[in-house]
JSON list of C-alpha atoms in Angstrom, two decimals:
[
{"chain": "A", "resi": 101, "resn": "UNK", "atom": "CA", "xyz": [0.00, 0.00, 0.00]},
{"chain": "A", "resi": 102, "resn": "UNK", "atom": "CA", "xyz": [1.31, 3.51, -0.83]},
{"chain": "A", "resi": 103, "resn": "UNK", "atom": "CA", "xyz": [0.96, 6.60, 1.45]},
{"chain": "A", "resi": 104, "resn": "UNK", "atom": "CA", "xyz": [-2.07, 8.02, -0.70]},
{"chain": "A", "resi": 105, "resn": "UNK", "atom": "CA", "xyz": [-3.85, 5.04, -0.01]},
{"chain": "A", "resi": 106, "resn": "UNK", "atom": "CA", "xyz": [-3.02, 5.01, 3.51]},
{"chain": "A", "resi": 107, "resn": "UNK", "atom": "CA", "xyz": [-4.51, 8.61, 3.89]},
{"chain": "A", "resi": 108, "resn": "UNK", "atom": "CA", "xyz": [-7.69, 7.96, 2.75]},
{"chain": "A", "resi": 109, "resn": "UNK", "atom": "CA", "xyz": [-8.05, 4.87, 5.14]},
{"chain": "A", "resi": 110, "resn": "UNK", "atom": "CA", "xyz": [-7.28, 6.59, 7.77]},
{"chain": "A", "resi": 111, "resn": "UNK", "atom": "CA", "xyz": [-9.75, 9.98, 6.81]},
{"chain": "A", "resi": 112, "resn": "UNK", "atom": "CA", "xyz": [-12.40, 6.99, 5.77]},
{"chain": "A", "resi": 113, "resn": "UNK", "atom": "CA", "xyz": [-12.03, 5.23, 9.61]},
{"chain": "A", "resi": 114, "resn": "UNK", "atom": "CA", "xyz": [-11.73, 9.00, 11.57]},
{"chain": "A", "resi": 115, "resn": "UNK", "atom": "CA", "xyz": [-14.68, 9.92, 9.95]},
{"chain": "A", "resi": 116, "resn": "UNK", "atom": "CA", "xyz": [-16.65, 6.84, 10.43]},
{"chain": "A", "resi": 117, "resn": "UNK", "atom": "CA", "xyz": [-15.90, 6.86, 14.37]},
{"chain": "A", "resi": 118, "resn": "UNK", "atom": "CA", "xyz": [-16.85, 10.06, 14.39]},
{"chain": "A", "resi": 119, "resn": "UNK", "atom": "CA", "xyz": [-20.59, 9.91, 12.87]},
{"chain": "A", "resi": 120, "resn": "UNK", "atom": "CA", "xyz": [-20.79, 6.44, 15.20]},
{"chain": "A", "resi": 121, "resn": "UNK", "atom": "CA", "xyz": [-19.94, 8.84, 18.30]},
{"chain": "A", "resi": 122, "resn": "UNK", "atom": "CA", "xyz": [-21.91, 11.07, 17.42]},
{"chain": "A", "resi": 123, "resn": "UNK", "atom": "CA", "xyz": [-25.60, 8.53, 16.59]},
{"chain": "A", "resi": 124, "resn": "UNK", "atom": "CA", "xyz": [-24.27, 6.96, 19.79]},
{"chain": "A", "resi": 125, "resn": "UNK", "atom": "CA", "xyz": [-24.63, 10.12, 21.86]},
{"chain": "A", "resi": 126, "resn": "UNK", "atom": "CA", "xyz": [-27.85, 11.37, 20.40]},
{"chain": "A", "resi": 127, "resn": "UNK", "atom": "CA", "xyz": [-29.82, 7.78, 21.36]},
{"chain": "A", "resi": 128, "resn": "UNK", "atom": "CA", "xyz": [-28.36, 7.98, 24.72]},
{"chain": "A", "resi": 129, "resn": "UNK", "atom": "CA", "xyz": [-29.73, 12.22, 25.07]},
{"chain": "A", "resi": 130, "resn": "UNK", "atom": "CA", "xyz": [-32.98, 10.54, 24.03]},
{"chain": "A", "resi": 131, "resn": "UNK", "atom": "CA", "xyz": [-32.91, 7.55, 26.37]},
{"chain": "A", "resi": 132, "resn": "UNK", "atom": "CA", "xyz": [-33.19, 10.37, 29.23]},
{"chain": "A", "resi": 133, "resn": "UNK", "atom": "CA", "xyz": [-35.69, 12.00, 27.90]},
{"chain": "A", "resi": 134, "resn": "UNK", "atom": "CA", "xyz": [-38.22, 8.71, 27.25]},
{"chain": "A", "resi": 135, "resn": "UNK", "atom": "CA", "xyz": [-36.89, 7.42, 30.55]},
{"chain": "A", "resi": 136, "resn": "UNK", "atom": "CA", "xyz": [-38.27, 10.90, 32.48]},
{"chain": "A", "resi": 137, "resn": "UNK", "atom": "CA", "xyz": [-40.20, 12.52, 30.52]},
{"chain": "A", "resi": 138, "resn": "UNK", "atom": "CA", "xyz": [-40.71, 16.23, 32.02]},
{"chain": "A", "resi": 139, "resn": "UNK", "atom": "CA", "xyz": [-38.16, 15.77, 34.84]},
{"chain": "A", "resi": 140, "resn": "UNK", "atom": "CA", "xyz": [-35.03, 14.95, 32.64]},
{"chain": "A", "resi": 141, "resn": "UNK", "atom": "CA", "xyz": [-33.63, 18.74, 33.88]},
{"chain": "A", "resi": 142, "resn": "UNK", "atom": "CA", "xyz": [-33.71, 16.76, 37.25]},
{"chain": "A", "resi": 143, "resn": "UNK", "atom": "CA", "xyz": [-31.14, 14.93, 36.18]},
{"chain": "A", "resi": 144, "resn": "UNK", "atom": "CA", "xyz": [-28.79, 17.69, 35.94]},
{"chain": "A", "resi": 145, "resn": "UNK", "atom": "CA", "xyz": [-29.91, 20.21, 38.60]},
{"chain": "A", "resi": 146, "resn": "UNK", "atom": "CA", "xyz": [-30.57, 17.98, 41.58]},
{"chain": "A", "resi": 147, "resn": "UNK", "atom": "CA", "xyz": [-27.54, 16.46, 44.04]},
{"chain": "A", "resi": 148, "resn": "UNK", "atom": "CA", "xyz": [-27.33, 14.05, 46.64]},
{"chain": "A", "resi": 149, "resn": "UNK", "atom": "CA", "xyz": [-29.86, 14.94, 49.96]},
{"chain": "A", "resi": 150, "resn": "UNK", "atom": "CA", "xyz": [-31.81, 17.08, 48.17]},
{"chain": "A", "resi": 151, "resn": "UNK", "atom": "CA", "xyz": [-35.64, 17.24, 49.18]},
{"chain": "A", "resi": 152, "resn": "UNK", "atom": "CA", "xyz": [-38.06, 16.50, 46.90]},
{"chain": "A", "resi": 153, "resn": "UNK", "atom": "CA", "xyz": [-42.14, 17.26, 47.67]},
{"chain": "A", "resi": 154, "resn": "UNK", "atom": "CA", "xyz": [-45.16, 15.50, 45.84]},
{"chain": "A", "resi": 155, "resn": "UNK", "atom": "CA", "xyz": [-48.27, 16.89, 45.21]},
{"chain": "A", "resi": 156, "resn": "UNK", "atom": "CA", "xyz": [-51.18, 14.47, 44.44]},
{"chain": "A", "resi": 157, "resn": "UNK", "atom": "CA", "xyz": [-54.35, 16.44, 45.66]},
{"chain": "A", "resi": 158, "resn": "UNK", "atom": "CA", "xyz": [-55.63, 18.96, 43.91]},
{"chain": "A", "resi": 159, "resn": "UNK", "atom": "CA", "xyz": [-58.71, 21.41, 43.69]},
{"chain": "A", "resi": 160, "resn": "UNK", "atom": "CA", "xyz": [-61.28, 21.42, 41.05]},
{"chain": "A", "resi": 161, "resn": "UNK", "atom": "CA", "xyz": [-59.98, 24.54, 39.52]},
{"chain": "A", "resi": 162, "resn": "UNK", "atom": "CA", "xyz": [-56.56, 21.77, 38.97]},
{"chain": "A", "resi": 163, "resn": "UNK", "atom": "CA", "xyz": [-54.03, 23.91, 41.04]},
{"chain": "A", "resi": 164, "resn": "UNK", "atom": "CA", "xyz": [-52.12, 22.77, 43.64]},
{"chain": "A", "resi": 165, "resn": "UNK", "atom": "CA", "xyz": [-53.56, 22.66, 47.05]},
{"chain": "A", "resi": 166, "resn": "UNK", "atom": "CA", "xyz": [-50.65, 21.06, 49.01]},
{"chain": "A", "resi": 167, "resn": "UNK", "atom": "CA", "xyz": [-47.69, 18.86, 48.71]},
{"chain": "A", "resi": 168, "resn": "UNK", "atom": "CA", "xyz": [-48.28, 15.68, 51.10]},
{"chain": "A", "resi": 169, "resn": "UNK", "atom": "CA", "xyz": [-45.17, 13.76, 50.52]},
{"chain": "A", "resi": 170, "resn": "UNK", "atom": "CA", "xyz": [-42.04, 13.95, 49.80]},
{"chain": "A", "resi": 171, "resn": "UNK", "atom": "CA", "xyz": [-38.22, 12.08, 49.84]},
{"chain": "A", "resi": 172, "resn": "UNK", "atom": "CA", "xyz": [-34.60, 12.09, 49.93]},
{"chain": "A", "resi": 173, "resn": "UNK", "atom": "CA", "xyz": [-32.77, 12.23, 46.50]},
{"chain": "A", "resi": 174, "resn": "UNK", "atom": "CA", "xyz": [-29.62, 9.83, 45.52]},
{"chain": "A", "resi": 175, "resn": "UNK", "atom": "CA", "xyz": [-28.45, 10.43, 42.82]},
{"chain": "A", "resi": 176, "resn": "UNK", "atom": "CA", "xyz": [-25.99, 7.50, 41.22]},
{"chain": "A", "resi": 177, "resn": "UNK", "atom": "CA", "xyz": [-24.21, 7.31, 37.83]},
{"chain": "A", "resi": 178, "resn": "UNK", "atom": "CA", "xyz": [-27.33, 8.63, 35.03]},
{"chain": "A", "resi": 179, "resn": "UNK", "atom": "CA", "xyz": [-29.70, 7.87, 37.38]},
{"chain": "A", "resi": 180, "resn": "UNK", "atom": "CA", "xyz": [-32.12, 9.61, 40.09]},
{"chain": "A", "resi": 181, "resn": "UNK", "atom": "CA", "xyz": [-33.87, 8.06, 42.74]},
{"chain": "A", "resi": 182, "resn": "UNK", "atom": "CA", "xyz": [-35.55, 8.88, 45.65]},
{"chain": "A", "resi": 183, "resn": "UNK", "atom": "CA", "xyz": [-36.02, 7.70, 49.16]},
{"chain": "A", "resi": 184, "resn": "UNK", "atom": "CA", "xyz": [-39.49, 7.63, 50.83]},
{"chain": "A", "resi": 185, "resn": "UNK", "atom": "CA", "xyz": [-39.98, 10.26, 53.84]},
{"chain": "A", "resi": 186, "resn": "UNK", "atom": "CA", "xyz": [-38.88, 7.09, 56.21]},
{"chain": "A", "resi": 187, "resn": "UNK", "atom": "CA", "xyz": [-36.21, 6.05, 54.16]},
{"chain": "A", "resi": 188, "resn": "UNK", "atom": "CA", "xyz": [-37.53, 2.50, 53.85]},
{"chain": "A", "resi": 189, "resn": "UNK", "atom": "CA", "xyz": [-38.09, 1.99, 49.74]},
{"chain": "A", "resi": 190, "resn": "UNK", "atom": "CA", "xyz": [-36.01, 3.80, 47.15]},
{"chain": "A", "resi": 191, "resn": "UNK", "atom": "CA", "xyz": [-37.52, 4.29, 43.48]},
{"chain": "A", "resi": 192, "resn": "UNK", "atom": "CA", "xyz": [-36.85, 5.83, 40.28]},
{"chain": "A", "resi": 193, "resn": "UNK", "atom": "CA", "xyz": [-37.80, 9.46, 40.41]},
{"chain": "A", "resi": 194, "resn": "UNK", "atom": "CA", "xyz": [-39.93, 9.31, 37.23]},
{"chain": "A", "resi": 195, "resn": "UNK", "atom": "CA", "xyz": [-41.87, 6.26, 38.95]},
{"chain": "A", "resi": 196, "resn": "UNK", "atom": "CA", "xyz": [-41.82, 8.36, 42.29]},
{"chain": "A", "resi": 197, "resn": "UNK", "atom": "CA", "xyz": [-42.85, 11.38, 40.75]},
{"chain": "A", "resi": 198, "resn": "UNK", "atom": "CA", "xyz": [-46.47, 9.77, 39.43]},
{"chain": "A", "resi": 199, "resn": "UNK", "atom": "CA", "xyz": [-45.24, 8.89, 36.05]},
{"chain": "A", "resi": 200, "resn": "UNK", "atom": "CA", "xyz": [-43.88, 12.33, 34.63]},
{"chain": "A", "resi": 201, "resn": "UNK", "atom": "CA", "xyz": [-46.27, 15.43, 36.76]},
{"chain": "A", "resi": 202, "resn": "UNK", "atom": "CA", "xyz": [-43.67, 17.41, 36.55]},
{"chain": "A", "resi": 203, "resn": "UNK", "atom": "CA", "xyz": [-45.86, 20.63, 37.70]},
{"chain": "A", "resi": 204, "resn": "UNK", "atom": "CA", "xyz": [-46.42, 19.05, 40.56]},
{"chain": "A", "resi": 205, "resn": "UNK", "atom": "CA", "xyz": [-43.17, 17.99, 41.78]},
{"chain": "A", "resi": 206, "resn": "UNK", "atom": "CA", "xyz": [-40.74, 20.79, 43.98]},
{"chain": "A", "resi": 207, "resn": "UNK", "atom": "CA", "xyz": [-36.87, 20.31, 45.03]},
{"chain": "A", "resi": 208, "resn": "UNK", "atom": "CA", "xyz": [-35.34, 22.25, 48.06]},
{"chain": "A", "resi": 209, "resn": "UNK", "atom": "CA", "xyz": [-31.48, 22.26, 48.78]},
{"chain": "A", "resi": 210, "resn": "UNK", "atom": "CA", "xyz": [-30.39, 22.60, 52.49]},
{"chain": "A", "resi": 211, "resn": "UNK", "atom": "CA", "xyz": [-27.76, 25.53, 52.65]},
{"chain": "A", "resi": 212, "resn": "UNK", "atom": "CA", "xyz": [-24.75, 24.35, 54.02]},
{"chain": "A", "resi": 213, "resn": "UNK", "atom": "CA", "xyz": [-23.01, 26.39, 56.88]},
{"chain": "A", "resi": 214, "resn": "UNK", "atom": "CA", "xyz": [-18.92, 26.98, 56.17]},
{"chain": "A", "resi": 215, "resn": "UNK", "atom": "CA", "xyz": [-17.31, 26.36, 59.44]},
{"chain": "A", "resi": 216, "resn": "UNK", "atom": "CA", "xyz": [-13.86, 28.06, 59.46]}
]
């Protein structure tokens, strides 16, 4: 084989990896969002102890009246879950949340104090 040929094999291979890295990435972007629907921002905002309120009652008008549960979020490698409010079953946050209501789902962050 001569250098020309060697070239394009190379540029042929680089470019193939390339659009397979690229189809690769895009299915696993759209794996999130089938796997949570509304709440795949969750994904990305939300860290470990978080707390996370449900609301399942609501009016007639369809607002929210209260929010009377909520859980502890873990969050592990492309995955969220969250523990119930006694820390006794952990599920997936899209399962948790009542199958994608994202309006109806809040997260609160608990400051932490610097102690120097």
């Amino acid at each position: 084989m001569n250098v020309k040929t060697k070239y394009v094999i190379g540029i042929g291979i680089t470019l193939i990896l390339t659009i397979a890295g690229f189809v690769i990435f895009g299915l696993f972007l759209m794996d999130n969002e089938d796997t949570y629907g509304d709440l795949v921002y969750f994904n990305k905002k939300v860290e470990n102890g978080d707390i996370i309120f449900r609301c399942k009652k609501t009016d007639t008008s369809g607002s929210i009246t209260e929010f009377n549960e909520f859980g502890i979020i873990e969050k592990s490698w492309n995955k969220v879950y969250v523990w119930d409010n006694q820390s006794t079953m952990k599920k997936n946050l899209y399962e948790w949340a009542g199958n994608g209501n994202g309006e109806r789902v809040r997260v609160f962050r608990i400051k932490k104090q610097n102690s120097t």
